[in-house]
Tab-separated table of C-alpha atoms and ligand atoms in Angstrom:
chain	number	residue	atom	x	y	z
Y	1	HIS	CA	-1.877	25.460	6.975
Y	2	SER	CA	-3.969	28.423	8.048
Y	3	ASN	CA	-4.485	29.679	11.610
Y	4	GLY	CA	-2.470	26.832	13.055
Y	5	SER	CA	-5.064	24.357	11.890
Y	6	ILE	CA	-5.780	22.129	8.934
Y	7	GLU	CA	-9.039	20.795	7.493
Y	8	ILE	CA	-9.286	17.191	6.355
Y	9	LEU	CA	-12.514	15.419	5.420
Y	10	ARG	CA	-14.574	18.263	6.926
Y	11	GLN	CA	-12.806	18.058	10.254
Y	12	ARG	CA	-10.439	20.688	11.605
Y	13	PHE	CA	-7.241	19.682	13.411
Y	14	PRO	CA	-4.611	21.732	15.203
Y	15	ILE	CA	-1.154	21.449	13.666
Y	16	ASP	CA	2.075	20.832	15.562
Y	17	ASP	CA	5.709	19.847	15.031
Y	18	PHE	CA	4.615	16.466	13.556
Y	19	THR	CA	2.356	17.927	10.863
Y	20	ASN	CA	3.677	16.891	7.445
Y	21	ILE	CA	0.552	16.178	5.404
Y	22	THR	CA	0.574	18.283	2.228
Y	23	PRO	CA	-2.351	19.920	0.375
Y	24	ALA	CA	-1.738	17.522	-2.549
Y	25	ILE	CA	-2.498	14.607	-0.221
Y	26	VAL	CA	-5.411	16.249	1.608
Y	27	SER	CA	-7.122	16.972	-1.705
Y	28	LYS	CA	-7.307	13.251	-2.507
Y	29	THR	CA	-8.521	11.882	0.825
Y	30	HIS	CA	-12.195	11.960	-0.187
Y	31	LEU	CA	-11.886	10.305	-3.582
Y	32	GLN	CA	-12.584	6.653	-2.652
Y	33	LEU	CA	-11.369	5.197	-5.949
Y	34	HIS	CA	-12.022	1.678	-4.640
Y	35	THR	CA	-15.763	2.337	-4.588
Y	36	THR	CA	-15.967	4.558	-7.687
Y	37	PRO	CA	-18.157	2.613	-10.148
Y	38	SER	CA	-16.243	1.345	-13.228
Y	39	HIS	CA	-12.874	2.277	-11.784
Y	40	PRO	CA	-10.391	-0.627	-12.166
Y	41	LEU	CA	-9.698	-0.554	-8.406
Y	42	SER	CA	-13.404	-0.920	-7.732
Y	43	THR	CA	-13.720	-3.856	-10.127
Y	44	LEU	CA	-10.754	-5.567	-8.470
Y	45	ARG	CA	-12.199	-4.958	-4.995
Y	46	ALA	CA	-15.497	-6.516	-6.064
Y	47	LEU	CA	-13.705	-9.486	-7.632
Y	48	ILE	CA	-11.856	-10.154	-4.376
Y	49	GLU	CA	-15.056	-9.741	-2.372
Y	50	SER	CA	-16.799	-12.265	-4.586
Y	51	ALA	CA	-14.191	-14.865	-3.575
Y	52	TYR	CA	-15.209	-14.251	0.066
Y	53	SER	CA	-18.956	-14.024	-0.405
Y	54	ASP	CA	-19.833	-15.224	3.103
Y	55	PHE	CA	-17.603	-12.564	4.743
Y	56	THR	CA	-18.688	-9.123	5.970
Y	57	HIS	CA	-17.479	-6.467	3.471
Y	58	VAL	CA	-16.553	-2.958	4.600
Y	59	SER	CA	-15.224	-0.190	2.340
Y	60	THR	CA	-16.037	3.261	3.702
Y	61	ILE	CA	-13.870	3.840	6.779
Y	62	SER	CA	-12.115	7.212	7.185
Y	63	PRO	CA	-8.312	7.160	6.742
Y	64	LEU	CA	-7.808	9.315	9.860
Y	65	VAL	CA	-6.573	7.171	12.735
Y	66	SER	CA	-4.527	7.679	15.862
Y	67	PRO	CA	-0.922	6.439	15.795
Y	68	TYR	CA	-2.055	4.200	18.652
Y	69	LYS	CA	-4.501	2.459	16.364
Y	70	ASN	CA	-2.134	2.263	13.406
Y	71	PHE	CA	0.829	0.962	15.433
Y	72	ASP	CA	0.450	0.308	19.168
Y	73	GLU	CA	-2.666	-1.847	19.010
Y	74	LEU	CA	-0.758	-4.034	16.570
Y	75	SER	CA	2.307	-4.463	18.810
Y	76	PHE	CA	4.615	-2.243	16.740
Y	77	PRO	CA	7.654	-1.387	18.895
Y	78	LEU	CA	8.177	2.270	19.780
Y	79	ASP	CA	11.260	2.510	17.566
Y	80	HIS	CA	9.637	0.972	14.468
Y	81	PRO	CA	10.747	2.947	11.353
Y	82	GLY	CA	7.176	3.149	10.044
Y	83	ARG	CA	6.353	5.585	12.839
Y	84	ALA	CA	8.879	8.159	11.580
Y	85	VAL	CA	7.591	11.443	10.163
Y	86	THR	CA	9.743	10.712	7.111
Y	87	ASP	CA	7.713	7.562	6.399
Y	88	SER	CA	4.128	8.372	7.406
Y	89	TYR	CA	1.747	11.301	7.036
Y	90	TYR	CA	0.867	12.979	10.313
Y	91	VAL	CA	-1.958	15.477	10.778
Y	92	ASN	CA	-0.427	16.139	14.174
Y	93	ARG	CA	1.075	14.070	16.993
Y	94	ASP	CA	-2.293	12.445	17.768
Y	95	MET	CA	-3.696	11.867	14.314
Y	96	MET	CA	-2.322	10.343	11.134
Y	97	LEU	CA	-3.373	8.834	7.827
Y	98	ARG	CA	-3.412	5.049	8.191
Y	99	THR	CA	-0.399	3.345	6.620
Y	100	HIS	CA	-2.218	0.021	6.300
Y	101	THR	CA	-5.700	-1.454	6.630
Y	102	SER	CA	-4.496	-3.535	9.591
Y	103	ALA	CA	-5.162	-0.351	11.606
Y	104	HIS	CA	-8.812	-1.473	11.708
Y	105	GLU	CA	-8.296	-5.067	12.831
Y	106	VAL	CA	-8.976	-4.423	16.504
Y	107	GLU	CA	-12.055	-2.338	15.713
Y	108	MET	CA	-13.500	-5.057	13.465
Y	109	PHE	CA	-12.879	-7.829	15.986
Y	110	ARG	CA	-14.247	-5.689	18.798
Y	111	LYS	CA	-17.523	-5.440	16.853
Y	112	GLY	CA	-17.730	-9.212	16.957
Y	113	GLU	CA	-16.883	-9.775	13.283
Y	114	THR	CA	-15.350	-13.208	12.702
Y	115	LYS	CA	-14.942	-13.248	8.883
Y	116	TRP	CA	-14.460	-9.923	7.192
Y	117	LEU	CA	-12.850	-7.976	4.343
Y	118	LEU	CA	-12.074	-4.278	4.593
Y	119	THR	CA	-10.956	-2.196	1.615
Y	120	ALA	CA	-9.496	1.285	2.022
Y	121	ASP	CA	-7.052	3.948	0.894
Y	122	VAL	CA	-3.711	3.897	2.747
Y	123	TYR	CA	-0.898	6.478	2.837
Y	124	ARG	CA	2.887	6.170	2.887
Y	125	ARG	CA	5.565	8.712	2.104
Y	126	ASP	CA	7.680	7.276	-0.674
Y	127	GLU	CA	9.861	7.864	-3.689
Y	128	ILE	CA	8.318	8.884	-7.013
Y	129	ASP	CA	8.223	6.561	-10.011
Y	130	ALA	CA	5.782	4.612	-12.218
Y	131	SER	CA	4.904	2.092	-9.498
Y	132	HIS	CA	4.981	4.240	-6.334
Y	133	TYR	CA	2.351	6.700	-5.270
Y	134	PRO	CA	1.892	8.051	-1.721
Y	135	ILE	CA	-1.704	6.834	-1.671
Y	136	PHE	CA	-2.668	3.293	-2.546
Y	137	HIS	CA	-5.389	0.804	-1.641
Y	138	GLN	CA	-5.400	-2.354	0.422
Y	139	VAL	CA	-7.827	-5.132	1.177
Y	140	GLU	CA	-7.520	-6.571	4.664
Y	141	GLY	CA	-9.088	-9.962	5.225
Y	142	ALA	CA	-9.438	-11.922	8.442
Y	143	ARG	CA	-11.103	-14.995	9.831
Y	144	ILE	CA	-11.168	-16.295	13.396
Y	145	PHE	CA	-12.284	-19.664	14.761
Y	146	ASN	CA	-13.311	-20.874	18.223
Y	147	THR	CA	-10.417	-22.593	20.000
Y	148	ASP	CA	-12.567	-25.616	20.798
Y	149	ALA	CA	-13.564	-28.822	19.037
Y	150	SER	CA	-16.244	-27.034	17.009
Y	151	GLY	CA	-13.701	-24.460	15.788
Y	152	MET	CA	-11.209	-27.136	14.913
Y	153	LYS	CA	-13.850	-29.008	12.943
Y	154	GLU	CA	-14.736	-25.809	11.102
Y	155	VAL	CA	-11.117	-25.260	9.985
Y	156	GLN	CA	-10.646	-28.884	9.017
Y	157	GLU	CA	-13.810	-28.934	6.917
Y	158	ASP	CA	-12.881	-25.682	5.209
Y	159	ASN	CA	-9.362	-26.973	4.509
Y	160	GLU	CA	-10.883	-30.077	2.954
Y	161	ARG	CA	-13.201	-28.015	0.758
Y	162	LEU	CA	-10.452	-25.631	-0.372
Y	163	SER	CA	-7.891	-28.342	-1.121
Y	164	ASN	CA	-10.495	-30.113	-3.262
Y	165	LEU	CA	-11.008	-26.928	-5.234
Y	166	LEU	CA	-7.255	-26.545	-5.736
Y	167	ALA	CA	-6.637	-30.200	-6.596
Y	168	THR	CA	-7.836	-29.798	-10.173
Y	169	ALA	CA	-6.702	-26.225	-10.699
Y	170	ASN	CA	-3.909	-25.138	-13.028
Y	171	ILE	CA	-1.656	-23.766	-10.302
Y	172	VAL	CA	1.888	-24.514	-9.103
Y	173	ILE	CA	2.500	-23.567	-5.494
Y	174	GLU	CA	5.931	-23.267	-3.893
Y	175	ASP	CA	5.145	-23.749	-0.240
Y	176	ILE	CA	7.124	-23.484	2.979
Y	177	PRO	CA	6.388	-25.101	6.343
Y	178	HIS	CA	3.438	-23.535	8.175
Y	179	ILE	CA	5.587	-23.256	11.282
Y	180	SER	CA	9.369	-23.324	11.710
Y	181	ALA	CA	12.097	-22.249	14.122
Y	182	THR	CA	12.405	-18.913	12.303
Y	183	ASN	CA	8.636	-18.514	11.834
Y	184	PRO	CA	7.352	-19.780	15.139
Y	185	VAL	CA	4.008	-20.687	16.629
Y	186	GLN	CA	2.967	-18.196	19.337
Y	187	PRO	CA	3.687	-19.238	22.940
Y	188	GLY	CA	-0.002	-19.433	23.888
Y	189	HIS	CA	-1.082	-21.371	20.800
Y	190	ASP	CA	-1.697	-25.062	20.309
Y	191	PRO	CA	0.793	-25.886	17.495
Y	192	VAL	CA	-1.699	-28.246	15.858
Y	193	PHE	CA	-4.407	-25.589	15.758
Y	194	SER	CA	-1.976	-22.896	14.601
Y	195	GLU	CA	-0.861	-25.146	11.725
Y	196	LEU	CA	-4.460	-25.778	10.700
Y	197	VAL	CA	-5.146	-22.040	10.712
Y	198	ALA	CA	-1.975	-21.259	8.704
Y	199	ARG	CA	-3.011	-23.943	6.222
Y	200	ASN	CA	-6.493	-22.439	5.969
Y	201	LEU	CA	-4.932	-19.039	5.285
Y	202	LYS	CA	-2.737	-20.434	2.526
Y	203	LEU	CA	-5.485	-22.498	0.899
Y	204	SER	CA	-7.881	-19.597	0.997
Y	205	LEU	CA	-5.364	-17.189	-0.575
Y	206	ASN	CA	-4.218	-19.691	-3.206
Y	207	ASN	CA	-7.858	-19.929	-4.255
Y	208	LEU	CA	-8.237	-16.166	-4.243
Y	209	LEU	CA	-5.169	-15.760	-6.484
Y	210	LEU	CA	-6.562	-18.386	-8.822
Y	211	ASN	CA	-9.796	-16.398	-9.044
Y	212	VAL	CA	-7.976	-13.129	-9.615
Y	213	PHE	CA	-5.186	-14.212	-11.988
Y	214	GLY	CA	-6.469	-17.572	-13.202
Y	215	ASP	CA	-7.815	-16.648	-16.588
Y	216	VAL	CA	-6.336	-13.329	-17.378
Y	217	ALA	CA	-4.693	-12.402	-20.641
Y	218	GLY	CA	-0.952	-12.440	-20.138
Y	219	ILE	CA	-1.093	-15.346	-17.729
Y	220	SER	CA	-2.079	-17.864	-20.353
Y	221	LYS	CA	-4.795	-20.378	-19.634
Y	222	LYS	CA	-2.438	-23.195	-20.565
Y	223	GLN	CA	0.449	-22.050	-18.395
Y	224	PRO	CA	-0.068	-22.708	-14.727
Y	225	LEU	CA	-0.360	-19.838	-12.288
Y	226	ARG	CA	2.800	-19.837	-10.165
Y	227	VAL	CA	2.490	-18.775	-6.551
Y	228	ARG	CA	5.251	-18.818	-3.959
Y	229	TRP	CA	5.025	-18.522	-0.179
Y	230	ILE	CA	7.838	-16.793	1.665
Y	231	GLU	CA	8.619	-16.462	5.333
Y	232	ALA	CA	7.960	-12.933	6.586
Y	233	TYR	CA	7.863	-10.885	9.748
Y	234	PHE	CA	5.071	-8.594	10.978
Y	235	PRO	CA	4.737	-7.375	14.566
Y	236	PHE	CA	1.087	-8.489	14.652
Y	237	THR	CA	1.266	-12.030	13.228
Y	238	SER	CA	3.215	-15.218	13.869
Y	239	PRO	CA	3.876	-17.305	11.882
Y	240	SER	CA	3.914	-14.723	9.037
Y	241	PHE	CA	4.015	-15.108	5.268
Y	242	GLU	CA	4.353	-13.131	2.086
Y	243	VAL	CA	3.008	-14.278	-1.253
Y	244	GLU	CA	4.412	-13.645	-4.691
Y	245	VAL	CA	2.922	-14.406	-8.102
Y	246	PHE	CA	5.010	-15.027	-11.218
Y	247	PHE	CA	4.108	-12.654	-14.012
Y	248	GLN	CA	6.017	-11.830	-17.221
Y	249	GLY	CA	9.300	-13.171	-15.948
Y	250	LYS	CA	9.145	-11.538	-12.533
Y	251	TRP	CA	7.906	-12.416	-9.064
Y	252	LEU	CA	5.380	-9.817	-7.952
Y	253	GLU	CA	4.880	-9.170	-4.257
Y	254	ILE	CA	1.176	-9.489	-3.634
Y	255	LEU	CA	0.411	-9.598	0.063
Y	256	GLY	CA	1.426	-10.037	3.684
Y	257	SER	CA	-0.334	-12.400	6.061
Y	258	GLY	CA	-0.124	-14.612	9.103
Y	259	VAL	CA	-1.687	-16.068	12.216
Y	260	ILE	CA	-3.027	-13.132	14.251
Y	261	ARG	CA	-1.014	-12.319	17.350
Y	262	GLN	CA	-3.107	-13.098	20.394
Y	263	ALA	CA	-2.394	-9.635	21.861
Y	264	THR	CA	-4.457	-8.117	19.028
Y	265	LEU	CA	-7.482	-10.280	19.834
Y	266	ASP	CA	-6.987	-9.627	23.568
Y	267	THR	CA	-7.036	-5.862	22.921
Y	268	ALA	CA	-10.274	-6.351	20.986
Y	269	GLY	CA	-11.784	-8.225	23.931
Y	270	VAL	CA	-12.058	-11.426	21.902
Y	271	GLN	CA	-11.557	-14.588	23.907
Y	272	ASN	CA	-10.983	-18.205	22.954
Y	273	LYS	CA	-10.415	-17.550	19.272
Y	274	ILE	CA	-7.546	-18.111	16.868
Y	275	GLY	CA	-7.313	-16.905	13.297
Y	276	TRP	CA	-5.542	-15.408	10.337
Y	277	ALA	CA	-5.283	-12.059	8.608
Y	278	PHE	CA	-3.896	-10.829	5.304
Y	279	GLY	CA	-3.336	-7.433	3.698
Y	280	LEU	CA	-3.147	-7.119	-0.058
Y	281	GLY	CA	-2.295	-4.096	-2.215
Y	282	LEU	CA	-4.710	-3.424	-5.075
Y	283	GLU	CA	-2.664	-1.194	-7.401
Y	284	ARG	CA	0.095	-3.634	-8.339
Y	285	ILE	CA	-2.444	-6.341	-9.107
Y	286	ALA	CA	-4.666	-3.969	-11.076
Y	287	MET	CA	-1.651	-2.737	-13.088
Y	288	VAL	CA	-1.046	-6.337	-14.144
Y	289	LEU	CA	-4.667	-7.304	-14.781
Y	290	PHE	CA	-5.574	-4.200	-16.781
Y	291	SER	CA	-2.080	-3.544	-18.258
Y	292	ILE	CA	-1.973	-0.101	-16.677
Y	293	PRO	CA	1.616	1.138	-17.140
Y	294	ASP	CA	1.767	4.013	-14.646
Y	295	ILE	CA	0.293	4.145	-11.148
Y	296	ARG	CA	-0.699	7.819	-11.602
Y	297	LEU	CA	-3.293	6.722	-14.165
Y	298	PHE	CA	-5.558	5.442	-11.357
Y	299	TRP	CA	-5.937	9.092	-10.337
Y	300	SER	CA	-6.602	10.368	-13.840
Y	301	THR	CA	-9.878	12.155	-14.508
Y	302	ASP	CA	-9.265	11.995	-18.269
Y	303	ALA	CA	-12.184	10.370	-20.098
Y	304	ARG	CA	-9.665	8.583	-22.323
Y	305	PHE	CA	-8.716	6.615	-19.222
Y	306	LEU	CA	-12.005	6.271	-17.343
Y	307	SER	CA	-14.201	5.513	-20.354
Y	308	GLN	CA	-12.182	2.386	-21.111
Y	309	PHE	CA	-13.477	0.583	-18.033
Y	310	GLU	CA	-16.762	-0.933	-17.013
Y	311	GLN	CA	-17.643	-2.157	-13.509
Y	312	GLY	CA	-16.987	-5.879	-13.185
Y	313	LYS	CA	-15.087	-6.193	-16.445
Y	314	ILE	CA	-11.362	-6.856	-16.736
Y	315	ASN	CA	-10.004	-5.548	-20.012
Y	316	ILE	CA	-6.647	-4.432	-21.337
Y	317	PHE	CA	-6.032	-0.709	-21.152
Y	318	GLN	CA	-5.158	0.862	-24.544
Y	319	PRO	CA	-2.649	3.600	-23.760
Y	320	TYR	CA	-3.257	6.855	-25.533
Y	321	SER	CA	-0.141	8.481	-26.927
Y	322	LYS	CA	2.678	9.024	-24.486
Y	323	TYR	CA	3.572	12.680	-24.291
Y	324	PRO	CA	7.252	13.709	-24.215
Y	325	SER	CA	9.306	13.736	-21.020
Y	326	CYS	CA	11.065	16.814	-19.822
Y	327	PHE	CA	14.034	16.364	-17.472
Y	328	LYS	CA	15.142	19.070	-15.076
Y	329	ASP	CA	18.047	18.800	-12.657
Y	330	VAL	CA	18.514	20.681	-9.433
Y	331	SER	CA	21.813	20.648	-7.483
Y	332	PHE	CA	22.214	22.212	-4.119
Y	333	TRP	CA	24.175	22.331	-0.886
Y	334	VAL	CA	22.276	21.181	2.181
Y	335	PRO	CA	22.968	23.410	5.194
Y	336	GLN	CA	25.060	21.799	7.901
Y	337	ASP	CA	23.035	20.009	10.609
Y	338	THR	CA	20.049	19.729	8.255
Y	339	ILE	CA	18.853	16.360	7.074
Y	340	LEU	CA	16.908	16.460	3.867
Y	341	HIS	CA	15.205	13.091	3.566
Y	342	GLU	CA	14.469	11.904	0.031
Y	343	ASN	CA	10.758	11.664	0.972
Y	344	ASP	CA	10.783	15.343	2.000
Y	345	PHE	CA	12.187	16.231	-1.396
Y	346	CYS	CA	9.602	14.056	-3.163
Y	347	ASP	CA	6.672	15.519	-1.206
Y	348	LEU	CA	7.861	19.026	-2.020
Y	349	VAL	CA	8.031	18.138	-5.721
Y	350	ARG	CA	4.675	16.390	-5.678
Y	351	ASP	CA	3.022	19.239	-3.862
Y	352	THR	CA	4.385	21.712	-6.412
Y	353	ALA	CA	3.995	19.711	-9.614
Y	354	GLY	CA	1.129	17.365	-8.743
Y	355	ASP	CA	0.816	14.404	-11.094
Y	356	LEU	CA	2.966	16.130	-13.735
Y	357	VAL	CA	5.949	14.509	-12.083
Y	358	GLU	CA	6.606	10.991	-13.306
Y	359	ASP	CA	9.884	10.138	-11.675
Y	360	VAL	CA	12.459	11.601	-9.272
Y	361	LYS	CA	15.996	10.230	-9.038
Y	362	MET	CA	18.989	11.263	-6.994
Y	363	ILE	CA	21.797	11.398	-9.561
Y	364	ASP	CA	24.601	12.774	-7.420
Y	365	HIS	CA	25.474	12.883	-3.753
Y	366	PHE	CA	28.779	13.869	-2.199
Y	367	ILE	CA	30.260	15.413	0.891
Y	368	HIS	CA	32.786	18.174	0.386
Y	369	PRO	CA	36.043	16.948	1.981
Y	370	LYS	CA	36.989	20.357	3.390
Y	371	THR	CA	33.698	22.005	4.367
Y	372	ASN	CA	31.911	18.740	5.196
Y	373	ARG	CA	28.808	20.053	3.454
Y	374	THR	CA	26.543	17.700	1.514
Y	375	SER	CA	25.774	18.313	-2.123
Y	376	LEU	CA	22.773	16.656	-3.743
Y	377	CYS	CA	21.560	16.558	-7.294
Y	378	TYR	CA	18.077	15.348	-8.203
Y	379	ARG	CA	16.738	14.743	-11.690
Y	380	ILE	CA	13.002	15.339	-12.044
Y	381	ASN	CA	11.173	13.810	-14.976
Y	382	TYR	CA	8.094	15.873	-15.827
Y	383	ARG	CA	5.500	14.305	-18.086
Y	384	SER	CA	1.762	14.670	-18.257
Y	385	MET	CA	-0.349	11.626	-18.998
Y	386	ASP	CA	-2.999	13.776	-20.698
Y	387	ARG	CA	-1.280	16.481	-22.743
Y	388	SER	CA	1.961	17.992	-24.036
Y	389	LEU	CA	3.686	20.304	-21.586
Y	390	SER	CA	5.249	23.528	-22.808
Y	391	ASN	CA	8.802	24.374	-21.858
Y	392	GLU	CA	7.516	27.552	-20.306
Y	393	GLU	CA	5.137	25.707	-18.018
Y	394	ILE	CA	7.821	23.266	-16.862
Y	395	ASN	CA	10.339	26.027	-16.276
Y	396	HIS	CA	7.770	27.746	-14.128
Y	397	VAL	CA	7.068	24.622	-12.063
Y	398	GLN	CA	10.800	23.936	-11.733
Y	399	SER	CA	11.456	27.468	-10.504
Y	400	GLN	CA	8.748	26.990	-7.875
Y	401	VAL	CA	10.408	23.739	-6.776
Y	402	VAL	CA	13.709	25.585	-6.456
Y	403	ALA	CA	12.136	28.489	-4.583
Y	404	ARG	CA	10.431	26.176	-2.101
Y	405	LEU	CA	13.644	24.197	-1.606
Y	406	LYS	CA	15.430	27.396	-0.600
Y	407	ASP	CA	12.501	28.502	1.498
Y	408	GLN	CA	11.656	25.321	3.369
Y	409	PHE	CA	15.091	23.725	3.705
Y	410	GLY	CA	17.446	26.691	3.399
Y	411	VAL	CA	19.489	24.958	0.722
Y	412	GLU	CA	21.991	26.793	-1.444
Y	413	ILE	CA	21.413	26.179	-5.135
Y	414	ARG	CA	24.613	25.351	-7.056
F	1	LIG	N1	-0.445	-4.640	7.055
F	1	LIG	C1	0.629	-5.366	6.410
F	1	LIG	C2	1.294	-4.433	5.380
F	1	LIG	O1	0.704	-3.456	4.994
F	1	LIG	C3	0.132	-6.609	5.721
F	1	LIG	C4	-0.422	-7.640	6.674
F	1	LIG	C5	-1.780	-7.677	6.957
F	1	LIG	C6	0.410	-8.588	7.250
F	1	LIG	C7	-2.304	-8.636	7.819
F	1	LIG	C8	-0.094	-9.544	8.096
F	1	LIG	C9	-1.445	-9.568	8.380
F	1	LIG	O2	2.401	-4.682	4.931
């Protein structure tokens, strides 16, 4: 941060006590992988859009939003953990990087959009391993209907159409009730209409998943696609659902969804409508579809990665040789009255080592019985996806990590 300000996407912002966005993150905000031709994330976006061909498609909205837009407009309570500086990236108290594409729901509805998809990069502070990266991509989808006889007819006809499509499909769906005591209809909603909307949401997403996973290598054409619906909670939907897809012996979390809370539509100035929304993460799905083993690969500029893909084509990624891992441990005492959150440690490592870091694990944690001081030990796994790393290079990076730990958190190395 220079001169008490920070530049992001050609805009300058003052910094304050909330500022926690790192140069490593800022440097990726303009990349737009989801619209980069031939990139797997772009192919997946287009595939999802093709399943909603009569919807408005948006994919170029800036990630800079106010916390109000990311949280308050969506009824997040003031004490929601997602608001914490340990969980989200803040430019300053008034500006952050969106943590989800739902941040644009109100804006889309306010424009009068009634059926839309919005794809974008989203940012969350997180641990470091092969399936977590602080930037990922989501598709938000929403559809609203008039709360009159014409709207009800529209939902019913669409439900009819979608259930006909599914009737002959090779899919096994584990469903749950659309509405229940623990997943209630909203006070202002007609339960019959809310059920029809929840059913439309489920039918529409079951069809989407069939389009996305239906005939992919790995999920055999003979074996049915297995989808399960789970009760969920989001501050901005009720009833709410999560969806999982069975893949290689495991249930994969795919998306969150639900009937839009009326407060959201009220804030957008939309009257006499009811509808659904979903938010789906692209990386996990793309890792499965393209057999991409490490989430960092999406950010690779190596031709051996990029040249394997063609826009609109789903093919299996052929990994080039895996280079050796190099493990380095760092143990230290945390000063009393200092809290060193794991995400602070991970951001420090990521900002120092970039994508050379594959994995960070806490391997020891204890409190000294006499002094009450906390001792932590982290094991960092360094590995490049593109080349062999020399011991010298890693030692240098590790010494920078150690120096910054002392500098920024005042820890005492053991
Ligand atoms: N925004 C939610 C998330 O990121 C997903 C979601 C979107 C849930 C729309 C409900 C409706 O987890």
